[in-house]
PDB file of C-alpha atoms in Angstrom:
ATOM      1  CA  MET A   1     -40.906  76.919 -21.536  1.00  0.00           C
ATOM      2  CA  GLU A   2     -40.559  79.762 -23.996  1.00  0.00           C
ATOM      3  CA  GLY A   3     -42.540  79.481 -27.210  1.00  0.00           C
ATOM      4  CA  ILE A   4     -44.111  76.095 -26.432  1.00  0.00           C
ATOM      5  CA  GLU A   5     -47.819  76.159 -27.200  1.00  0.00           C
ATOM      6  CA  HIS A   6     -50.470  73.971 -25.612  1.00  0.00           C
ATOM      7  CA  ARG A   7     -53.752  72.714 -27.009  1.00  0.00           C
ATOM      8  CA  THR A   8     -56.289  69.956 -26.509  1.00  0.00           C
ATOM      9  CA  VAL A   9     -57.064  67.501 -29.312  1.00  0.00           C
ATOM     10  CA  ARG A  10     -60.017  65.109 -29.397  1.00  0.00           C
ATOM     11  CA  VAL A  11     -58.573  61.679 -30.224  1.00  0.00           C
ATOM     12  CA  ASN A  12     -60.110  58.217 -30.022  1.00  0.00           C
ATOM     13  CA  GLY A  13     -62.853  59.334 -27.633  1.00  0.00           C
ATOM     14  CA  ILE A  14     -60.622  61.235 -25.181  1.00  0.00           C
ATOM     15  CA  ASP A  15     -59.252  64.768 -24.848  1.00  0.00           C
ATOM     16  CA  MET A  16     -55.469  64.762 -25.218  1.00  0.00           C
ATOM     17  CA  HIS A  17     -53.212  67.602 -24.087  1.00  0.00           C
ATOM     18  CA  VAL A  18     -50.429  68.363 -26.543  1.00  0.00           C
ATOM     19  CA  ALA A  19     -47.372  70.606 -26.204  1.00  0.00           C
ATOM     20  CA  GLU A  20     -45.815  71.724 -29.472  1.00  0.00           C
ATOM     21  CA  LYS A  21     -43.363  74.112 -31.045  1.00  0.00           C
ATOM     22  CA  GLY A  22     -41.819  74.750 -34.442  1.00  0.00           C
ATOM     23  CA  GLU A  23     -42.616  74.276 -38.092  1.00  0.00           C
ATOM     24  CA  GLY A  24     -41.436  71.613 -40.498  1.00  0.00           C
ATOM     25  CA  PRO A  25     -41.459  67.805 -40.455  1.00  0.00           C
ATOM     26  CA  THR A  26     -43.193  66.480 -37.337  1.00  0.00           C
ATOM     27  CA  ILE A  27     -41.361  64.740 -34.503  1.00  0.00           C
ATOM     28  CA  LEU A  28     -43.715  62.906 -32.141  1.00  0.00           C
ATOM     29  CA  PHE A  29     -42.324  62.494 -28.611  1.00  0.00           C
ATOM     30  CA  LEU A  30     -43.717  59.855 -26.214  1.00  0.00           C
ATOM     31  CA  HIS A  31     -42.960  60.016 -22.495  1.00  0.00           C
ATOM     32  CA  GLY A  32     -42.736  57.231 -19.937  1.00  0.00           C
ATOM     33  CA  PHE A  33     -43.653  56.581 -16.278  1.00  0.00           C
ATOM     34  CA  PRO A  34     -43.857  58.608 -14.109  1.00  0.00           C
ATOM     35  CA  GLU A  35     -43.417  61.481 -16.550  1.00  0.00           C
ATOM     36  CA  LEU A  36     -45.275  63.972 -18.732  1.00  0.00           C
ATOM     37  CA  TRP A  37     -44.772  65.779 -22.031  1.00  0.00           C
ATOM     38  CA  TYR A  38     -42.372  67.915 -19.956  1.00  0.00           C
ATOM     39  CA  THR A  39     -39.645  65.276 -20.054  1.00  0.00           C
ATOM     40  CA  TRP A  40     -38.965  66.374 -23.661  1.00  0.00           C
ATOM     41  CA  ARG A  41     -38.621  70.109 -22.880  1.00  0.00           C
ATOM     42  CA  HIS A  42     -34.960  70.269 -23.968  1.00  0.00           C
ATOM     43  CA  GLN A  43     -35.478  68.330 -27.177  1.00  0.00           C
ATOM     44  CA  ILE A  44     -38.559  70.369 -28.134  1.00  0.00           C
ATOM     45  CA  GLN A  45     -36.651  73.636 -27.889  1.00  0.00           C
ATOM     46  CA  ALA A  46     -33.524  72.425 -29.651  1.00  0.00           C
ATOM     47  CA  LEU A  47     -35.177  70.511 -32.501  1.00  0.00           C
ATOM     48  CA  ALA A  48     -37.789  73.199 -33.142  1.00  0.00           C
ATOM     49  CA  ALA A  49     -34.872  75.586 -33.638  1.00  0.00           C
ATOM     50  CA  LEU A  50     -33.455  73.151 -36.219  1.00  0.00           C
ATOM     51  CA  GLY A  51     -36.605  73.283 -38.332  1.00  0.00           C
ATOM     52  CA  TYR A  52     -38.903  70.582 -36.936  1.00  0.00           C
ATOM     53  CA  HIS A  53     -42.493  70.600 -35.692  1.00  0.00           C
ATOM     54  CA  CYS A  54     -42.128  69.072 -32.233  1.00  0.00           C
ATOM     55  CA  VAL A  55     -45.242  67.500 -30.706  1.00  0.00           C
ATOM     56  CA  ALA A  56     -45.284  65.997 -27.211  1.00  0.00           C
ATOM     57  CA  PRO A  57     -48.608  64.772 -25.775  1.00  0.00           C
ATOM     58  CA  ASP A  58     -49.453  63.768 -22.262  1.00  0.00           C
ATOM     59  CA  LEU A  59     -50.397  60.133 -22.921  1.00  0.00           C
ATOM     60  CA  ARG A  60     -53.810  58.929 -21.750  1.00  0.00           C
ATOM     61  CA  GLY A  61     -53.902  58.781 -17.966  1.00  0.00           C
ATOM     62  CA  TYR A  62     -51.287  61.504 -17.504  1.00  0.00           C
ATOM     63  CA  GLY A  63     -51.236  65.228 -16.841  1.00  0.00           C
ATOM     64  CA  SER A  64     -53.930  67.212 -18.624  1.00  0.00           C
ATOM     65  CA  THR A  65     -55.059  64.322 -20.847  1.00  0.00           C
ATOM     66  CA  ASP A  66     -58.177  62.346 -19.938  1.00  0.00           C
ATOM     67  CA  ALA A  67     -57.696  59.333 -17.659  1.00  0.00           C
ATOM     68  CA  PRO A  68     -60.302  56.591 -18.173  1.00  0.00           C
ATOM     69  CA  PRO A  69     -60.796  54.739 -14.866  1.00  0.00           C
ATOM     70  CA  SER A  70     -60.472  51.111 -16.003  1.00  0.00           C
ATOM     71  CA  PRO A  71     -57.115  49.416 -16.669  1.00  0.00           C
ATOM     72  CA  THR A  72     -58.749  47.762 -19.685  1.00  0.00           C
ATOM     73  CA  SER A  73     -58.755  51.217 -21.344  1.00  0.00           C
ATOM     74  CA  TYR A  74     -54.946  51.305 -21.393  1.00  0.00           C
ATOM     75  CA  THR A  75     -54.084  48.549 -23.854  1.00  0.00           C
ATOM     76  CA  CYS A  76     -51.586  49.057 -26.631  1.00  0.00           C
ATOM     77  CA  LEU A  77     -54.505  49.234 -29.069  1.00  0.00           C
ATOM     78  CA  HIS A  78     -56.109  52.095 -27.156  1.00  0.00           C
ATOM     79  CA  VAL A  79     -52.917  54.124 -26.873  1.00  0.00           C
ATOM     80  CA  VAL A  80     -51.773  53.519 -30.450  1.00  0.00           C
ATOM     81  CA  GLY A  81     -55.295  54.483 -31.485  1.00  0.00           C
ATOM     82  CA  ASP A  82     -54.846  57.791 -29.655  1.00  0.00           C
ATOM     83  CA  LEU A  83     -51.575  58.438 -31.466  1.00  0.00           C
ATOM     84  CA  VAL A  84     -52.840  57.526 -34.921  1.00  0.00           C
ATOM     85  CA  ALA A  85     -55.762  59.918 -34.378  1.00  0.00           C
ATOM     86  CA  LEU A  86     -53.303  62.614 -33.250  1.00  0.00           C
ATOM     87  CA  ILE A  87     -51.186  62.074 -36.371  1.00  0.00           C
ATOM     88  CA  GLU A  88     -54.305  62.228 -38.538  1.00  0.00           C
ATOM     89  CA  SER A  89     -55.327  65.489 -36.858  1.00  0.00           C
ATOM     90  CA  MET A  90     -52.034  66.973 -38.087  1.00  0.00           C
ATOM     91  CA  GLY A  91     -52.596  65.908 -41.693  1.00  0.00           C
ATOM     92  CA  GLY A  92     -51.772  62.213 -41.516  1.00  0.00           C
ATOM     93  CA  GLU A  93     -48.230  62.309 -42.889  1.00  0.00           C
ATOM     94  CA  PRO A  94     -45.756  59.905 -41.256  1.00  0.00           C
ATOM     95  CA  VAL A  95     -43.788  61.294 -38.324  1.00  0.00           C
ATOM     96  CA  TYR A  96     -40.374  60.905 -36.817  1.00  0.00           C
ATOM     97  CA  LEU A  97     -40.900  59.027 -33.556  1.00  0.00           C
ATOM     98  CA  VAL A  98     -38.853  59.606 -30.396  1.00  0.00           C
ATOM     99  CA  ALA A  99     -39.858  57.698 -27.270  1.00  0.00           C
ATOM    100  CA  HIS A 100     -38.619  56.687 -23.822  1.00  0.00           C
ATOM    101  CA  ASP A 101     -39.585  54.096 -21.193  1.00  0.00           C
ATOM    102  CA  TRP A 102     -43.326  53.253 -21.483  1.00  0.00           C
ATOM    103  CA  GLY A 103     -43.459  55.644 -24.404  1.00  0.00           C
ATOM    104  CA  ALA A 104     -40.837  53.439 -26.056  1.00  0.00           C
ATOM    105  CA  MET A 105     -43.022  50.367 -25.545  1.00  0.00           C
ATOM    106  CA  ILE A 106     -45.935  52.202 -27.155  1.00  0.00           C
ATOM    107  CA  GLY A 107     -43.544  53.311 -29.888  1.00  0.00           C
ATOM    108  CA  TRP A 108     -42.801  49.691 -30.715  1.00  0.00           C
ATOM    109  CA  TYR A 109     -46.501  48.935 -30.987  1.00  0.00           C
ATOM    110  CA  LEU A 110     -47.112  52.001 -33.177  1.00  0.00           C
ATOM    111  CA  SER A 111     -44.216  50.967 -35.427  1.00  0.00           C
ATOM    112  CA  MET A 112     -45.504  47.392 -35.651  1.00  0.00           C
ATOM    113  CA  PHE A 113     -49.196  48.176 -36.149  1.00  0.00           C
ATOM    114  CA  ARG A 114     -48.843  51.252 -38.365  1.00  0.00           C
ATOM    115  CA  PRO A 115     -45.377  51.428 -39.951  1.00  0.00           C
ATOM    116  CA  ASP A 116     -46.904  53.681 -42.613  1.00  0.00           C
ATOM    117  CA  LYS A 117     -47.124  56.406 -39.940  1.00  0.00           C
ATOM    118  CA  VAL A 118     -43.468  56.224 -38.800  1.00  0.00           C
ATOM    119  CA  LYS A 119     -40.570  57.548 -40.889  1.00  0.00           C
ATOM    120  CA  ALA A 120     -37.939  56.502 -38.363  1.00  0.00           C
ATOM    121  CA  TYR A 121     -37.871  55.657 -34.663  1.00  0.00           C
ATOM    122  CA  ALA A 122     -35.318  56.888 -32.111  1.00  0.00           C
ATOM    123  CA  CYS A 123     -35.947  54.580 -29.155  1.00  0.00           C
ATOM    124  CA  MET A 124     -34.590  55.332 -25.699  1.00  0.00           C
ATOM    125  CA  SER A 125     -34.102  52.867 -22.843  1.00  0.00           C
ATOM    126  CA  VAL A 126     -36.617  50.097 -23.645  1.00  0.00           C
ATOM    127  CA  PRO A 127     -35.840  47.850 -26.626  1.00  0.00           C
ATOM    128  CA  TYR A 128     -38.364  45.815 -28.535  1.00  0.00           C
ATOM    129  CA  ARG A 129     -39.272  42.579 -26.789  1.00  0.00           C
ATOM    130  CA  PRO A 130     -41.102  39.942 -28.836  1.00  0.00           C
ATOM    131  CA  ARG A 131     -44.322  38.405 -27.589  1.00  0.00           C
ATOM    132  CA  HIS A 132     -43.799  35.067 -25.847  1.00  0.00           C
ATOM    133  CA  PRO A 133     -46.159  32.624 -27.571  1.00  0.00           C
ATOM    134  CA  LYS A 134     -47.032  30.625 -24.433  1.00  0.00           C
ATOM    135  CA  MET A 135     -46.436  32.730 -21.341  1.00  0.00           C
ATOM    136  CA  LYS A 136     -48.221  35.881 -20.212  1.00  0.00           C
ATOM    137  CA  PRO A 137     -45.896  38.742 -19.223  1.00  0.00           C
ATOM    138  CA  ILE A 138     -46.723  38.921 -15.505  1.00  0.00           C
ATOM    139  CA  GLU A 139     -46.410  35.145 -15.104  1.00  0.00           C
ATOM    140  CA  GLY A 140     -43.021  35.297 -16.800  1.00  0.00           C
ATOM    141  CA  MET A 141     -41.800  38.219 -14.717  1.00  0.00           C
ATOM    142  CA  LYS A 142     -42.807  36.535 -11.473  1.00  0.00           C
ATOM    143  CA  ALA A 143     -40.948  33.392 -12.540  1.00  0.00           C
ATOM    144  CA  PHE A 144     -37.772  35.243 -13.522  1.00  0.00           C
ATOM    145  CA  PHE A 145     -37.641  38.152 -11.058  1.00  0.00           C
ATOM    146  CA  GLY A 146     -40.001  37.295  -8.195  1.00  0.00           C
ATOM    147  CA  GLU A 147     -43.214  38.700  -6.756  1.00  0.00           C
ATOM    148  CA  ASP A 148     -41.563  41.986  -5.747  1.00  0.00           C
ATOM    149  CA  TYR A 149     -40.483  42.882  -9.277  1.00  0.00           C
ATOM    150  CA  TYR A 150     -41.951  46.337  -9.813  1.00  0.00           C
ATOM    151  CA  MET A 151     -44.203  45.423 -12.762  1.00  0.00           C
ATOM    152  CA  CYS A 152     -45.672  42.580 -10.693  1.00  0.00           C
ATOM    153  CA  ARG A 153     -46.184  44.828  -7.668  1.00  0.00           C
ATOM    154  CA  PHE A 154     -47.937  47.429  -9.835  1.00  0.00           C
ATOM    155  CA  GLN A 155     -50.705  44.898 -10.556  1.00  0.00           C
ATOM    156  CA  ASP A 156     -51.987  45.383  -6.992  1.00  0.00           C
ATOM    157  CA  ASP A 157     -54.607  48.077  -6.394  1.00  0.00           C
ATOM    158  CA  GLY A 158     -52.999  48.702  -3.036  1.00  0.00           C
ATOM    159  CA  VAL A 159     -49.932  50.240  -4.641  1.00  0.00           C
ATOM    160  CA  GLU A 160     -51.676  53.623  -4.847  1.00  0.00           C
ATOM    161  CA  ALA A 161     -51.955  53.737  -1.059  1.00  0.00           C
ATOM    162  CA  GLU A 162     -48.255  52.897  -0.752  1.00  0.00           C
ATOM    163  CA  LEU A 163     -47.359  55.709  -3.151  1.00  0.00           C
ATOM    164  CA  LYS A 164     -49.577  58.150  -1.276  1.00  0.00           C
ATOM    165  CA  SER A 165     -47.664  57.384   1.918  1.00  0.00           C
ATOM    166  CA  TYR A 166     -44.725  59.252   0.414  1.00  0.00           C
ATOM    167  CA  LYS A 167     -44.473  62.912  -0.476  1.00  0.00           C
ATOM    168  CA  THR A 168     -44.775  63.180  -4.255  1.00  0.00           C
ATOM    169  CA  ALA A 169     -41.601  65.262  -4.480  1.00  0.00           C
ATOM    170  CA  GLU A 170     -39.520  62.680  -2.609  1.00  0.00           C
ATOM    171  CA  LEU A 171     -40.986  59.829  -4.631  1.00  0.00           C
ATOM    172  CA  LEU A 172     -40.182  61.510  -7.943  1.00  0.00           C
ATOM    173  CA  LYS A 173     -36.667  62.376  -6.802  1.00  0.00           C
ATOM    174  CA  LYS A 174     -36.067  58.760  -5.788  1.00  0.00           C
ATOM    175  CA  VAL A 175     -37.252  57.456  -9.168  1.00  0.00           C
ATOM    176  CA  LEU A 176     -35.177  60.032 -11.063  1.00  0.00           C
ATOM    177  CA  THR A 177     -31.953  59.437  -9.161  1.00  0.00           C
ATOM    178  CA  ASP A 178     -32.026  55.670  -8.585  1.00  0.00           C
ATOM    179  CA  ARG A 179     -28.936  53.966  -9.978  1.00  0.00           C
ATOM    180  CA  ARG A 180     -29.425  50.499  -8.494  1.00  0.00           C
ATOM    181  CA  PRO A 181     -28.853  47.838 -11.141  1.00  0.00           C
ATOM    182  CA  GLY A 182     -31.924  45.981 -12.363  1.00  0.00           C
ATOM    183  CA  PRO A 183     -34.181  44.169 -12.011  1.00  0.00           C
ATOM    184  CA  PRO A 184     -35.907  46.852  -9.900  1.00  0.00           C
ATOM    185  CA  CYS A 185     -37.858  45.349  -7.015  1.00  0.00           C
ATOM    186  CA  LEU A 186     -40.194  46.994  -4.494  1.00  0.00           C
ATOM    187  CA  PRO A 187     -40.303  45.221  -1.113  1.00  0.00           C
ATOM    188  CA  LYS A 188     -43.628  45.706   0.662  1.00  0.00           C
ATOM    189  CA  SER A 189     -42.163  47.137   3.875  1.00  0.00           C
ATOM    190  CA  ASP A 190     -40.707  50.288   2.283  1.00  0.00           C
ATOM    191  CA  PRO A 191     -40.864  49.872  -1.491  1.00  0.00           C
ATOM    192  CA  PHE A 192     -38.963  53.027  -2.382  1.00  0.00           C
ATOM    193  CA  GLN A 193     -36.644  52.962   0.649  1.00  0.00           C
ATOM    194  CA  LEU A 194     -37.498  56.526   1.655  1.00  0.00           C
ATOM    195  CA  LYS A 195     -38.817  56.105   5.191  1.00  0.00           C
ATOM    196  CA  ALA A 196     -35.391  55.515   6.696  1.00  0.00           C
ATOM    197  CA  LEU A 197     -33.930  58.704   5.223  1.00  0.00           C
ATOM    198  CA  ASN A 198     -33.039  61.459   7.685  1.00  0.00           C
ATOM    199  CA  ALA A 199     -33.233  64.289   5.134  1.00  0.00           C
ATOM    200  CA  PRO A 200     -34.864  64.961   1.772  1.00  0.00           C
ATOM    201  CA  LEU A 201     -33.111  63.517  -1.239  1.00  0.00           C
ATOM    202  CA  PRO A 202     -31.060  66.041  -3.209  1.00  0.00           C
ATOM    203  CA  LEU A 203     -32.117  66.865  -6.734  1.00  0.00           C
ATOM    204  CA  PRO A 204     -29.831  65.697  -9.499  1.00  0.00           C
ATOM    205  CA  PRO A 205     -28.022  68.588 -11.218  1.00  0.00           C
ATOM    206  CA  TRP A 206     -30.011  68.069 -14.413  1.00  0.00           C
ATOM    207  CA  PHE A 207     -33.416  68.495 -12.743  1.00  0.00           C
ATOM    208  CA  SER A 208     -34.280  71.886 -11.249  1.00  0.00           C
ATOM    209  CA  GLU A 209     -36.660  72.897  -8.477  1.00  0.00           C
ATOM    210  CA  GLU A 210     -38.872  74.372 -11.207  1.00  0.00           C
ATOM    211  CA  ASP A 211     -38.875  71.027 -13.044  1.00  0.00           C
ATOM    212  CA  LEU A 212     -39.792  69.227  -9.836  1.00  0.00           C
ATOM    213  CA  LYS A 213     -42.562  71.700  -9.016  1.00  0.00           C
ATOM    214  CA  TYR A 214     -44.245  71.249 -12.408  1.00  0.00           C
ATOM    215  CA  ASN A 215     -44.237  67.458 -12.118  1.00  0.00           C
ATOM    216  CA  VAL A 216     -45.342  67.416  -8.475  1.00  0.00           C
ATOM    217  CA  GLU A 217     -48.282  69.726  -9.188  1.00  0.00           C
ATOM    218  CA  LYS A 218     -49.506  67.516 -12.024  1.00  0.00           C
ATOM    219  CA  PHE A 219     -49.130  64.208 -10.168  1.00  0.00           C
ATOM    220  CA  ASP A 220     -50.694  65.671  -7.024  1.00  0.00           C
ATOM    221  CA  GLN A 221     -53.703  66.547  -9.178  1.00  0.00           C
ATOM    222  CA  THR A 222     -54.000  63.218 -11.000  1.00  0.00           C
ATOM    223  CA  GLY A 223     -52.317  60.625  -8.804  1.00  0.00           C
ATOM    224  CA  PHE A 224     -50.430  57.737 -10.389  1.00  0.00           C
ATOM    225  CA  THR A 225     -53.284  55.391 -11.296  1.00  0.00           C
ATOM    226  CA  GLY A 226     -53.322  56.351 -14.979  1.00  0.00           C
ATOM    227  CA  GLY A 227     -49.666  55.433 -15.360  1.00  0.00           C
ATOM    228  CA  LEU A 228     -50.038  52.249 -13.301  1.00  0.00           C
ATOM    229  CA  ASN A 229     -52.885  51.126 -15.547  1.00  0.00           C
ATOM    230  CA  TYR A 230     -50.439  50.620 -18.413  1.00  0.00           C
ATOM    231  CA  TYR A 231     -48.743  47.931 -16.318  1.00  0.00           C
ATOM    232  CA  ARG A 232     -52.115  46.449 -15.374  1.00  0.00           C
ATOM    233  CA  ALA A 233     -52.957  46.022 -19.066  1.00  0.00           C
ATOM    234  CA  LEU A 234     -49.791  44.040 -19.854  1.00  0.00           C
ATOM    235  CA  ASP A 235     -51.470  40.646 -19.811  1.00  0.00           C
ATOM    236  CA  LEU A 236     -54.411  41.994 -21.802  1.00  0.00           C
ATOM    237  CA  ASN A 237     -51.934  43.327 -24.391  1.00  0.00           C
ATOM    238  CA  TRP A 238     -50.545  39.796 -24.637  1.00  0.00           C
ATOM    239  CA  GLU A 239     -54.017  38.422 -25.321  1.00  0.00           C
ATOM    240  CA  LEU A 240     -54.820  41.091 -27.903  1.00  0.00           C
ATOM    241  CA  THR A 241     -51.556  40.771 -29.851  1.00  0.00           C
ATOM    242  CA  ALA A 242     -51.554  37.016 -30.530  1.00  0.00           C
ATOM    243  CA  ALA A 243     -51.819  37.749 -34.250  1.00  0.00           C
ATOM    244  CA  TRP A 244     -48.451  39.524 -34.125  1.00  0.00           C
ATOM    245  CA  THR A 245     -46.528  36.624 -32.565  1.00  0.00           C
ATOM    246  CA  GLY A 246     -43.206  36.433 -34.391  1.00  0.00           C
ATOM    247  CA  ALA A 247     -43.779  39.718 -36.232  1.00  0.00           C
ATOM    248  CA  GLN A 248     -40.831  41.959 -37.022  1.00  0.00           C
ATOM    249  CA  VAL A 249     -40.769  45.730 -36.642  1.00  0.00           C
ATOM    250  CA  LYS A 250     -39.847  47.126 -40.051  1.00  0.00           C
ATOM    251  CA  VAL A 251     -39.125  50.806 -39.593  1.00  0.00           C
ATOM    252  CA  PRO A 252     -35.630  52.360 -39.349  1.00  0.00           C
ATOM    253  CA  VAL A 253     -34.554  52.373 -35.691  1.00  0.00           C
ATOM    254  CA  ILE A 254     -31.780  53.637 -33.484  1.00  0.00           C
ATOM    255  CA  TYR A 255     -31.645  52.429 -29.880  1.00  0.00           C
ATOM    256  CA  VAL A 256     -30.070  54.585 -27.167  1.00  0.00           C
ATOM    257  CA  VAL A 257     -29.586  53.572 -23.532  1.00  0.00           C
ATOM    258  CA  GLY A 258     -27.510  54.558 -20.511  1.00  0.00           C
ATOM    259  CA  ASP A 259     -25.136  51.934 -19.152  1.00  0.00           C
ATOM    260  CA  GLU A 260     -26.498  52.595 -15.631  1.00  0.00           C
ATOM    261  CA  ASP A 261     -30.139  52.298 -16.712  1.00  0.00           C
ATOM    262  CA  MET A 262     -32.002  49.715 -14.602  1.00  0.00           C
ATOM    263  CA  VAL A 263     -33.572  48.416 -17.828  1.00  0.00           C
ATOM    264  CA  TYR A 264     -30.171  47.830 -19.434  1.00  0.00           C
ATOM    265  CA  THR A 265     -28.763  46.160 -16.312  1.00  0.00           C
ATOM    266  CA  THR A 266     -31.713  43.767 -15.960  1.00  0.00           C
ATOM    267  CA  PRO A 267     -30.503  40.183 -16.545  1.00  0.00           C
ATOM    268  CA  GLY A 268     -30.910  39.013 -20.127  1.00  0.00           C
ATOM    269  CA  LEU A 269     -31.327  42.462 -21.656  1.00  0.00           C
ATOM    270  CA  LYS A 270     -27.735  42.988 -22.831  1.00  0.00           C
ATOM    271  CA  ASP A 271     -27.629  39.520 -24.391  1.00  0.00           C
ATOM    272  CA  TYR A 272     -30.774  40.306 -26.387  1.00  0.00           C
ATOM    273  CA  VAL A 273     -29.628  43.771 -27.466  1.00  0.00           C
ATOM    274  CA  HIS A 274     -26.069  42.847 -28.415  1.00  0.00           C
ATOM    275  CA  GLY A 275     -26.382  39.134 -29.193  1.00  0.00           C
ATOM    276  CA  GLY A 276     -28.382  39.304 -32.397  1.00  0.00           C
ATOM    277  CA  GLY A 277     -31.922  38.830 -31.087  1.00  0.00           C
ATOM    278  CA  PHE A 278     -32.782  42.531 -31.275  1.00  0.00           C
ATOM    279  CA  LYS A 279     -31.506  42.850 -34.841  1.00  0.00           C
ATOM    280  CA  LYS A 280     -33.453  39.753 -35.871  1.00  0.00           C
ATOM    281  CA  ASP A 281     -36.701  41.211 -34.533  1.00  0.00           C
ATOM    282  CA  VAL A 282     -35.952  44.732 -35.816  1.00  0.00           C
ATOM    283  CA  PRO A 283     -34.116  44.183 -39.120  1.00  0.00           C
ATOM    284  CA  LEU A 284     -33.811  47.910 -39.854  1.00  0.00           C
ATOM    285  CA  LEU A 285     -32.042  48.561 -36.544  1.00  0.00           C
ATOM    286  CA  GLU A 286     -29.216  50.867 -37.609  1.00  0.00           C
ATOM    287  CA  GLU A 287     -27.267  51.359 -34.411  1.00  0.00           C
ATOM    288  CA  VAL A 288     -27.184  50.717 -30.679  1.00  0.00           C
ATOM    289  CA  ILE A 289     -25.673  53.550 -28.639  1.00  0.00           C
ATOM    290  CA  VAL A 290     -24.775  52.969 -24.977  1.00  0.00           C
ATOM    291  CA  MET A 291     -24.107  56.232 -23.117  1.00  0.00           C
ATOM    292  CA  GLU A 292     -21.498  55.796 -20.385  1.00  0.00           C
ATOM    293  CA  GLY A 293     -22.252  56.894 -16.838  1.00  0.00           C
ATOM    294  CA  VAL A 294     -25.865  57.677 -17.690  1.00  0.00           C
ATOM    295  CA  GLY A 295     -29.015  56.382 -15.998  1.00  0.00           C
ATOM    296  CA  HIS A 296     -32.581  55.755 -17.081  1.00  0.00           C
ATOM    297  CA  PHE A 297     -33.683  59.338 -17.820  1.00  0.00           C
ATOM    298  CA  LEU A 298     -31.007  59.951 -20.433  1.00  0.00           C
ATOM    299  CA  ASN A 299     -32.959  62.535 -22.433  1.00  0.00           C
ATOM    300  CA  GLN A 300     -33.054  64.747 -19.339  1.00  0.00           C
ATOM    301  CA  GLU A 301     -29.698  63.795 -17.836  1.00  0.00           C
ATOM    302  CA  LYS A 302     -27.779  64.369 -21.077  1.00  0.00           C
ATOM    303  CA  PRO A 303     -30.080  66.608 -23.129  1.00  0.00           C
ATOM    304  CA  GLN A 304     -27.542  67.976 -25.583  1.00  0.00           C
ATOM    305  CA  GLU A 305     -26.005  64.583 -26.337  1.00  0.00           C
ATOM    306  CA  SER A 306     -29.425  62.923 -26.627  1.00  0.00           C
ATOM    307  CA  THR A 307     -30.729  65.642 -28.934  1.00  0.00           C
ATOM    308  CA  ALA A 308     -27.664  65.383 -31.169  1.00  0.00           C
ATOM    309  CA  ILE A 309     -28.128  61.607 -31.465  1.00  0.00           C
ATOM    310  CA  ILE A 310     -31.795  62.068 -32.365  1.00  0.00           C
ATOM    311  CA  HIS A 311     -31.055  64.749 -34.960  1.00  0.00           C
ATOM    312  CA  ASP A 312     -28.157  62.885 -36.568  1.00  0.00           C
ATOM    313  CA  PHE A 313     -30.446  59.902 -37.000  1.00  0.00           C
ATOM    314  CA  ILE A 314     -33.675  61.450 -38.246  1.00  0.00           C
ATOM    315  CA  LYS A 315     -32.053  63.862 -40.699  1.00  0.00           C
ATOM    316  CA  LYS A 316     -31.124  60.838 -42.840  1.00  0.00           C
ATOM    317  CA  PHE A 317     -34.791  60.120 -43.639  1.00  0.00           C
TER     318      PHE A 317
END
């Protein structure tokens, strides 16, 4: 990754690894699960060349950033605290925010808790979802999608052993290439449906052997527990955010999603995004862009198109 520099920043009691490149207004990139700063490699290079300071941390629990052992250390307040401290370490001026998957969920919390730190938010894959006033998230997911829904399954400490039963490379390839419509479920017998395969899964054309090697090396070192702990803190997030029930997110937003993304094809999601609920909760939502024939990892699958969407949006602010 030519010209990308790496450093460690002390934030909120942990050491955070940050990749960065460029000079100018800061764009803060937040990755999802199971990913690393590396998911933004294309955007970092392209937007740094356009005059931006691109900053992509490994979030707590991932890669070269510290991974506290307890799931209670992965609440939205902890992670937003990390990011506010990171922003302050760079001078404290508000940033452009670009986020995907779990990073997008954290992006919504950052935008809600500290809108003074966000100039504009380009959100990918996961839209804002308001807090249900009476039902905890895992209870609701079990009721709507069943016990095997992946977020419910990730509550179980035994999931790590299931993940370890697969080769990390095959597991990552399966996650990257899966196009099954949502809601994604993980049956206990063979949750990722890899054991019946007669040959290794092929890599998608947008993900090289070098890309796979980098990710495999990092996840072989750390395991997946740090990322799983975000899911295990979902109900605790619900308890901690009661004061924000009914709150709107009031930063400028663009939402981008692939039409084959398992998030977008999960029942109820399209109605919320296109039926007025999303706009009600996020009044400064400027546009919803649905990319045709694109899956969950749109920033990697369609890097040039994704980067152009991001740039066209943030340059207005």
